[in-house]
Structures are given as structure tokens and as C-alpha cells.
């Protein structure tokens, strides 16, 4: 069964910490995405990548960075975590070409205290 | 800027009571409209892709339709296991998905 795997289901971090969220896909997908999901705001795109070493800013990139050193792995980095970054973080992947559904991971519930 | 609006925000149905969820959208150059199901604490699960006005897709008790301005997700004779949040998203010329905020569906016995 094809999968997008996020390394942690739940994380609690302190304000000011550097936080790494890891995502791995086993479908050889070119495209990978990081979203955050908040009640009433829906899914908002943070960063995405169409290829290894490539990254593009989404709608809310401030306070975040990403890394894609290998095709199957896309990492989201919170440089200095703040309480307003408490959220559900979702990673997704997709193929290039005709529009296709994204495959999502199970999500990481991050709490910054 | 692509926009997606879903209504209602929440819907409570009795088992067997059919209804429809609405997704209104504005997008430059629609490449696809997507429906997802999301259970609490989990990632969205892909249901359908619709590409052009007039297209319909079905899966069990769900049927998705598309016009030039909106999409409907029809739920026929729902069961409690259909309870979830249903998300709509569009892909435009930017090739990214823009999501609505979802409709939270609860089906009771």
C-alpha cells in the first residue's frame, strides 16, 4: 500500500526551539507539499517542491523553511517555534502531469508551549 | 487568486436521509476539482477528481457533480460511517491545490 509517512503524530516543543517535521513518500512522486490545518481556516499551503533541491513558497511561508535533499523526503523546519505555530501539519505528495489527487500523510499535531 | 467556499459548515443527518454538500469556486483555468474525506486526527483521503462541467463520478453512496461555478457532493441514504469532514479543492493554472474549509457531516442512527 502506497504511503506518505510523517515521522511524528504528536509533538510538544518549547517556544524558541528549532523543530524538524519529516515526511517520506514511497510512490516516487515528484511533487511534495506541506500544509497546516487550523479550525475555520482550512488547509493552508506553507511550502512545496516540484523536484529534488527545489522549493517554492506557498501562501504562509513566514517562520518556516524546507529541505528536499532526496526525492522521497521533504522536511519542514520551524526556525524558532512560536505559540502561533501550534497546529496540525500535513504532508502530501503527487505526480506531475495531469491533475491527480494528492496523497496525504496522517498529520503531525504540534503544540508549542 | 483561487478561492473555494464550502457550505454548509456542518450538517447533521439521520441515517438514510439524503442530502448534498456544496463547493463554490473561482479559479483561473480549472485543471481539476477534488473531493476528499477527512476523519478526526487523520489526513485527508482522496475521493474524486472532476475535470470539466457536466462530469459526474460515483463511489458507493457518494456522487460528485461539477458545473462551471460549483460542485456538489450528493450523499444518498447515508450511514453513520459516512460521518467525516468533506473537503473540496481546486487546481488552477498554478498547479497547486486550494482547499475549502470543509463540511463536517454527522450521520446519526
Short mmCIF file of N, CA, C and O in Angstrom, two decimals, chain A residues 9-106:
data_model
loop_
_atom_site.label_atom_id
_atom_site.label_comp_id
_atom_site.label_asym_id
_atom_site.label_seq_id
_atom_site.Cartn_x
_atom_site.Cartn_y
_atom_site.Cartn_z
N UNK A 9 3.30 11.68 15.22
CA UNK A 9 1.87 12.02 15.26
C UNK A 9 1.62 13.21 16.17
O UNK A 9 0.78 14.04 15.89
N UNK A 10 2.37 13.25 17.29
CA UNK A 10 2.22 14.33 18.25
C UNK A 10 3.61 14.83 18.67
O UNK A 10 4.52 14.03 18.87
N UNK A 11 3.72 16.16 18.79
CA UNK A 11 4.96 16.79 19.24
C UNK A 11 4.62 17.94 20.17
O UNK A 11 3.69 18.70 19.89
N UNK A 12 5.39 18.07 21.24
CA UNK A 12 5.28 19.23 22.10
C UNK A 12 6.66 19.87 22.18
O UNK A 12 7.63 19.20 22.55
N UNK A 13 6.74 21.13 21.81
CA UNK A 13 8.02 21.84 21.79
C UNK A 13 7.89 23.16 22.55
O UNK A 13 6.78 23.70 22.71
N UNK A 14 9.03 23.67 22.97
CA UNK A 14 9.05 24.94 23.70
C UNK A 14 9.27 26.11 22.75
O UNK A 14 9.93 25.97 21.70
N UNK A 15 8.75 27.24 23.09
CA UNK A 15 8.95 28.47 22.32
C UNK A 15 10.44 28.70 22.11
O UNK A 15 11.25 28.58 23.05
N UNK A 16 10.82 29.02 20.86
CA UNK A 16 12.20 29.30 20.53
C UNK A 16 12.99 28.11 20.05
O UNK A 16 14.08 28.27 19.49
N UNK A 17 12.45 26.90 20.23
CA UNK A 17 13.15 25.70 19.76
C UNK A 17 13.13 25.62 18.25
O UNK A 17 12.20 26.11 17.60
N UNK A 18 14.12 24.96 17.69
CA UNK A 18 14.13 24.63 16.26
C UNK A 18 13.47 23.27 16.12
O UNK A 18 13.86 22.31 16.79
N UNK A 19 12.47 23.20 15.23
CA UNK A 19 11.66 21.99 15.13
C UNK A 19 11.77 21.43 13.71
O UNK A 19 11.68 22.18 12.73
N UNK A 20 11.93 20.13 13.62
CA UNK A 20 12.01 19.45 12.33
C UNK A 20 10.82 18.49 12.20
O UNK A 20 10.63 17.62 13.05
N UNK A 21 10.07 18.64 11.11
CA UNK A 21 9.00 17.69 10.80
C UNK A 21 9.40 16.97 9.52
O UNK A 21 9.69 17.60 8.50
N UNK A 22 9.40 15.63 9.61
CA UNK A 22 9.88 14.83 8.49
C UNK A 22 8.73 14.15 7.76
O UNK A 22 7.76 13.71 8.37
N UNK A 23 8.88 14.04 6.45
CA UNK A 23 7.88 13.38 5.62
C UNK A 23 8.57 12.54 4.56
O UNK A 23 9.48 13.02 3.88
N UNK A 24 8.14 11.30 4.43
CA UNK A 24 8.72 10.38 3.45
C UNK A 24 7.60 9.74 2.64
O UNK A 24 6.61 9.29 3.22
N UNK A 25 7.77 9.69 1.31
CA UNK A 25 6.79 9.01 0.45
C UNK A 25 7.47 7.91 -0.35
O UNK A 25 8.63 8.04 -0.74
N UNK A 26 6.72 6.83 -0.59
CA UNK A 26 7.30 5.67 -1.27
C UNK A 26 6.70 5.46 -2.66
O UNK A 26 6.73 4.35 -3.18
N UNK A 27 6.15 6.50 -3.26
CA UNK A 27 5.45 6.39 -4.54
C UNK A 27 6.24 6.97 -5.70
O UNK A 27 5.72 7.09 -6.81
N UNK A 28 7.48 7.42 -5.46
CA UNK A 28 8.31 8.04 -6.49
C UNK A 28 7.64 9.30 -7.06
O UNK A 28 7.81 9.62 -8.24
N UNK A 29 6.89 10.01 -6.23
CA UNK A 29 6.22 11.23 -6.67
C UNK A 29 7.22 12.38 -6.77
O UNK A 29 8.11 12.52 -5.94
N UNK A 30 7.02 13.20 -7.80
CA UNK A 30 7.90 14.35 -7.99
C UNK A 30 7.57 15.49 -7.02
O UNK A 30 8.46 16.19 -6.57
N UNK A 31 6.27 15.66 -6.75
CA UNK A 31 5.82 16.84 -6.01
C UNK A 31 5.53 16.51 -4.56
O UNK A 31 4.91 15.49 -4.26
N UNK A 32 5.95 17.41 -3.68
CA UNK A 32 5.64 17.25 -2.26
C UNK A 32 5.24 18.60 -1.68
O UNK A 32 5.70 19.65 -2.14
N UNK A 33 4.38 18.54 -0.66
CA UNK A 33 3.75 19.74 -0.13
C UNK A 33 3.69 19.67 1.40
O UNK A 33 3.53 18.59 1.96
N UNK A 34 3.75 20.86 2.02
CA UNK A 34 3.46 20.98 3.45
C UNK A 34 2.32 21.96 3.63
O UNK A 34 2.35 23.09 3.12
N UNK A 35 1.29 21.49 4.37
CA UNK A 35 0.15 22.32 4.73
C UNK A 35 0.05 22.38 6.25
O UNK A 35 0.47 21.47 6.95
N UNK A 36 -0.59 23.44 6.73
CA UNK A 36 -1.05 23.42 8.10
C UNK A 36 -2.58 23.56 8.09
O UNK A 36 -3.15 24.19 7.16
N UNK A 37 -3.22 22.96 9.07
CA UNK A 37 -4.67 22.95 9.12
C UNK A 37 -5.12 23.46 10.47
O UNK A 37 -4.77 22.91 11.52
N UNK A 38 -5.94 24.51 10.44
CA UNK A 38 -6.45 25.12 11.65
C UNK A 38 -7.96 25.25 11.55
O UNK A 38 -8.49 25.52 10.46
N UNK A 39 -8.66 25.10 12.67
CA UNK A 39 -10.13 25.20 12.64
C UNK A 39 -10.59 26.52 12.05
O UNK A 39 -10.10 27.59 12.41
N UNK A 40 -11.52 26.44 11.12
CA UNK A 40 -12.08 27.64 10.50
C UNK A 40 -11.23 28.23 9.39
O UNK A 40 -11.71 29.09 8.65
N UNK A 41 -9.99 27.78 9.27
CA UNK A 41 -9.09 28.32 8.23
C UNK A 41 -8.79 27.29 7.14
O UNK A 41 -8.24 27.63 6.10
N UNK A 42 -9.10 26.05 7.39
CA UNK A 42 -8.85 25.02 6.39
C UNK A 42 -7.37 24.70 6.25
O UNK A 42 -6.55 24.99 7.12
N UNK A 43 -7.01 24.11 5.12
CA UNK A 43 -5.62 23.77 4.82
C UNK A 43 -4.96 24.94 4.11
O UNK A 43 -5.48 25.45 3.11
N UNK A 44 -3.83 25.36 4.62
CA UNK A 44 -3.08 26.45 4.02
C UNK A 44 -1.69 25.96 3.64
O UNK A 44 -1.01 25.35 4.46
N UNK A 45 -1.27 26.30 2.42
CA UNK A 45 -0.02 25.79 1.88
C UNK A 45 1.16 26.59 2.41
O UNK A 45 1.19 27.82 2.29
N UNK A 46 2.13 25.88 2.97
CA UNK A 46 3.31 26.54 3.55
C UNK A 46 4.45 26.59 2.52
O UNK A 46 4.96 27.65 2.17
N UNK A 47 4.85 25.43 2.05
CA UNK A 47 5.90 25.28 1.04
C UNK A 47 5.57 24.08 0.17
O UNK A 47 4.89 23.16 0.61
N UNK A 48 6.14 24.08 -1.04
CA UNK A 48 6.04 22.90 -1.87
C UNK A 48 7.30 22.73 -2.70
O UNK A 48 8.13 23.65 -2.79
N UNK A 49 7.44 21.57 -3.29
CA UNK A 49 8.64 21.24 -4.05
C UNK A 49 8.25 20.39 -5.24
O UNK A 49 7.54 19.39 -5.10
N UNK A 50 8.73 20.77 -6.43
CA UNK A 50 8.44 20.01 -7.65
C UNK A 50 9.58 19.08 -8.03
O UNK A 50 9.46 18.31 -8.99
N UNK A 51 10.69 19.17 -7.30
CA UNK A 51 11.83 18.31 -7.65
C UNK A 51 12.85 18.38 -6.52
O UNK A 51 12.81 19.29 -5.68
N UNK A 52 13.78 17.45 -6.56
CA UNK A 52 14.84 17.45 -5.55
C UNK A 52 15.57 18.79 -5.60
O UNK A 52 15.82 19.34 -6.67
N UNK A 53 15.89 19.31 -4.44
CA UNK A 53 16.64 20.57 -4.27
C UNK A 53 15.82 21.80 -4.65
O UNK A 53 16.32 22.92 -4.55
N UNK A 54 14.59 21.60 -5.11
CA UNK A 54 13.76 22.75 -5.47
C UNK A 54 12.73 23.00 -4.39
O UNK A 54 12.23 22.05 -3.75
N UNK A 55 12.40 24.27 -4.17
CA UNK A 55 11.36 24.63 -3.21
C UNK A 55 10.70 25.92 -3.65
O UNK A 55 11.33 26.77 -4.27
N UNK A 56 9.42 26.01 -3.33
CA UNK A 56 8.65 27.20 -3.67
C UNK A 56 7.85 27.61 -2.44
O UNK A 56 7.30 26.74 -1.74
N UNK A 57 7.72 28.89 -2.22
CA UNK A 57 6.89 29.38 -1.11
C UNK A 57 5.42 29.19 -1.45
O UNK A 57 5.00 29.44 -2.58
N UNK A 58 4.68 28.80 -0.43
CA UNK A 58 3.24 28.74 -0.55
C UNK A 58 2.61 30.04 -0.09
O UNK A 58 3.18 31.12 -0.25
N UNK A 59 1.46 29.92 0.54
CA UNK A 59 0.71 31.11 0.95
C UNK A 59 1.15 31.66 2.30
O UNK A 59 0.97 32.84 2.58
N UNK A 60 1.73 30.82 3.15
CA UNK A 60 2.11 31.27 4.51
C UNK A 60 3.49 30.75 4.87
O UNK A 60 3.67 30.01 5.83
N UNK A 61 4.56 31.15 4.18
CA UNK A 61 5.89 30.60 4.44
C UNK A 61 6.62 31.21 5.63
O UNK A 61 7.64 30.67 6.08
N UNK A 62 6.11 32.33 6.14
CA UNK A 62 6.87 33.05 7.18
C UNK A 62 7.06 32.17 8.42
O UNK A 62 6.11 31.59 8.93
N UNK A 63 8.31 32.12 8.88
CA UNK A 63 8.63 31.35 10.07
C UNK A 63 8.97 29.90 9.79
O UNK A 63 9.29 29.14 10.72
N UNK A 64 8.93 29.51 8.51
CA UNK A 64 9.19 28.13 8.11
C UNK A 64 10.28 28.09 7.03
O UNK A 64 10.48 29.05 6.30
N UNK A 65 10.96 26.98 6.95
CA UNK A 65 11.81 26.67 5.81
C UNK A 65 11.66 25.18 5.51
O UNK A 65 11.04 24.45 6.29
N UNK A 66 12.19 24.74 4.36
CA UNK A 66 12.06 23.34 3.97
C UNK A 66 13.38 22.84 3.39
O UNK A 66 14.25 23.62 3.02
N UNK A 67 13.46 21.54 3.31
CA UNK A 67 14.63 20.89 2.72
C UNK A 67 14.18 19.67 1.96
O UNK A 67 13.38 18.87 2.47
N UNK A 68 14.71 19.55 0.73
CA UNK A 68 14.43 18.32 -0.04
C UNK A 68 15.73 17.87 -0.71
O UNK A 68 16.04 18.24 -1.84
N UNK A 69 16.47 17.07 0.01
CA UNK A 69 17.76 16.56 -0.47
C UNK A 69 17.59 15.27 -1.26
O UNK A 69 18.43 14.94 -2.12
N UNK A 70 16.53 14.52 -0.99
CA UNK A 70 16.23 13.30 -1.73
C UNK A 70 14.78 13.35 -2.21
O UNK A 70 13.94 14.00 -1.58
N UNK A 71 14.51 12.66 -3.29
CA UNK A 71 13.19 12.72 -3.91
C UNK A 71 12.09 12.30 -2.95
O UNK A 71 11.00 12.85 -2.95
N UNK A 72 12.36 11.32 -2.12
CA UNK A 72 11.31 10.76 -1.30
C UNK A 72 11.11 11.50 0.04
O UNK A 72 10.15 11.19 0.75
N UNK A 73 11.95 12.45 0.36
CA UNK A 73 11.91 13.07 1.68
C UNK A 73 11.79 14.59 1.60
O UNK A 73 12.53 15.24 0.87
N UNK A 74 10.84 15.13 2.38
CA UNK A 74 10.60 16.57 2.37
C UNK A 74 10.44 17.00 3.82
O UNK A 74 9.52 16.52 4.50
N UNK A 75 11.32 17.85 4.29
CA UNK A 75 11.34 18.23 5.70
C UNK A 75 10.86 19.66 5.87
O UNK A 75 11.23 20.55 5.08
N UNK A 76 10.08 19.88 6.89
CA UNK A 76 9.62 21.23 7.25
C UNK A 76 10.36 21.64 8.52
O UNK A 76 10.41 20.86 9.48
N UNK A 77 10.90 22.84 8.51
CA UNK A 77 11.69 23.33 9.64
C UNK A 77 11.06 24.60 10.20
O UNK A 77 10.79 25.54 9.43
N UNK A 78 10.82 24.59 11.50
CA UNK A 78 10.39 25.79 12.19
C UNK A 78 11.64 26.36 12.84
O UNK A 78 12.20 25.78 13.77
N UNK A 79 12.12 27.46 12.33
CA UNK A 79 13.42 28.00 12.75
C UNK A 79 13.44 28.36 14.23
O UNK A 79 14.41 28.09 14.93
N UNK A 80 12.37 28.96 14.72
CA UNK A 80 12.25 29.35 16.13
C UNK A 80 10.76 29.27 16.47
O UNK A 80 10.02 30.20 16.20
N UNK A 81 10.38 28.14 17.03
CA UNK A 81 8.95 27.86 17.20
C UNK A 81 8.27 28.92 18.07
O UNK A 81 8.82 29.40 19.06
N UNK A 82 7.06 29.26 17.66
CA UNK A 82 6.24 30.20 18.43
C UNK A 82 4.87 29.58 18.68
O UNK A 82 4.46 28.64 17.98
N UNK A 83 4.16 30.12 19.67
CA UNK A 83 2.86 29.52 20.04
C UNK A 83 1.86 29.58 18.90
O UNK A 83 0.97 28.72 18.79
N UNK A 84 1.98 30.58 18.01
CA UNK A 84 1.02 30.66 16.89
C UNK A 84 1.32 29.64 15.79
O UNK A 84 0.62 29.60 14.78
N UNK A 85 2.34 28.83 16.00
CA UNK A 85 2.61 27.74 15.07
C UNK A 85 2.05 26.40 15.59
O UNK A 85 2.26 25.36 14.98
N UNK A 86 1.35 26.46 16.70
CA UNK A 86 0.62 25.29 17.18
C UNK A 86 -0.47 24.96 16.16
O UNK A 86 -1.30 25.81 15.84
N UNK A 87 -0.43 23.75 15.63
CA UNK A 87 -1.34 23.41 14.53
C UNK A 87 -1.19 21.94 14.18
O UNK A 87 -0.32 21.23 14.68
N UNK A 88 -2.05 21.49 13.25
CA UNK A 88 -1.89 20.18 12.60
C UNK A 88 -1.13 20.42 11.30
O UNK A 88 -1.54 21.25 10.48
N UNK A 89 -0.04 19.70 11.13
CA UNK A 89 0.77 19.83 9.91
C UNK A 89 0.60 18.58 9.05
O UNK A 89 0.75 17.45 9.54
N UNK A 90 0.28 18.81 7.78
CA UNK A 90 0.02 17.72 6.85
C UNK A 90 0.98 17.78 5.69
O UNK A 90 1.16 18.82 5.07
N UNK A 91 1.58 16.65 5.39
CA UNK A 91 2.45 16.50 4.23
C UNK A 91 1.66 15.76 3.14
O UNK A 91 0.82 14.90 3.45
N UNK A 92 1.92 16.10 1.88
CA UNK A 92 1.25 15.42 0.78
C UNK A 92 2.21 15.27 -0.39
O UNK A 92 3.22 15.99 -0.49
N UNK A 93 1.91 14.33 -1.27
CA UNK A 93 2.71 14.17 -2.48
C UNK A 93 1.79 13.92 -3.67
O UNK A 93 0.64 13.51 -3.50
N UNK A 94 2.32 14.15 -4.88
CA UNK A 94 1.55 13.92 -6.09
C UNK A 94 2.49 13.74 -7.28
O UNK A 94 3.67 14.08 -7.22
N UNK A 95 1.93 13.21 -8.37
CA UNK A 95 2.71 13.08 -9.60
C UNK A 95 2.57 14.34 -10.44
O UNK A 95 1.63 15.11 -10.30
N UNK A 96 3.48 14.52 -11.34
CA UNK A 96 3.45 15.65 -12.27
C UNK A 96 2.63 15.27 -13.50
O UNK A 96 2.50 14.08 -13.83
N UNK A 97 2.10 16.26 -14.19
CA UNK A 97 1.34 15.97 -15.40
C UNK A 97 -0.11 16.29 -15.19
O UNK A 97 -0.44 17.29 -14.58
N UNK A 98 -1.00 15.44 -15.65
CA UNK A 98 -2.44 15.68 -15.49
C UNK A 98 -2.76 15.79 -14.00
O UNK A 98 -2.18 15.09 -13.19
N UNK A 99 -3.71 16.67 -13.66
CA UNK A 99 -4.02 16.83 -12.23
C UNK A 99 -4.42 15.50 -11.62
O UNK A 99 -5.19 14.75 -12.18
N UNK A 100 -3.87 15.22 -10.48
CA UNK A 100 -4.21 13.99 -9.77
C UNK A 100 -4.37 14.30 -8.30
O UNK A 100 -3.94 15.33 -7.81
N UNK A 101 -5.02 13.42 -7.62
CA UNK A 101 -5.22 13.63 -6.20
C UNK A 101 -3.92 13.58 -5.45
O UNK A 101 -3.00 12.86 -5.79
N UNK A 102 -3.83 14.42 -4.43
CA UNK A 102 -2.70 14.34 -3.54
C UNK A 102 -2.89 13.13 -2.63
O UNK A 102 -4.02 12.78 -2.27
N UNK A 103 -1.79 12.54 -2.20
CA UNK A 103 -1.81 11.53 -1.15
C UNK A 103 -1.26 12.20 0.11
O UNK A 103 -0.14 12.72 0.08
N UNK A 104 -2.04 12.17 1.17
CA UNK A 104 -1.65 12.85 2.39
C UNK A 104 -1.11 11.87 3.43
O UNK A 104 -1.50 10.69 3.46
N UNK A 105 -0.23 12.38 4.28
CA UNK A 105 0.16 11.65 5.47
C UNK A 105 -0.90 11.79 6.55
O UNK A 105 -1.90 12.47 6.37
N UNK A 106 -0.65 11.15 7.68
CA UNK A 106 -1.62 11.16 8.78
C UNK A 106 -1.58 12.43 9.61
O UNK A 106 -2.46 12.65 10.44
#
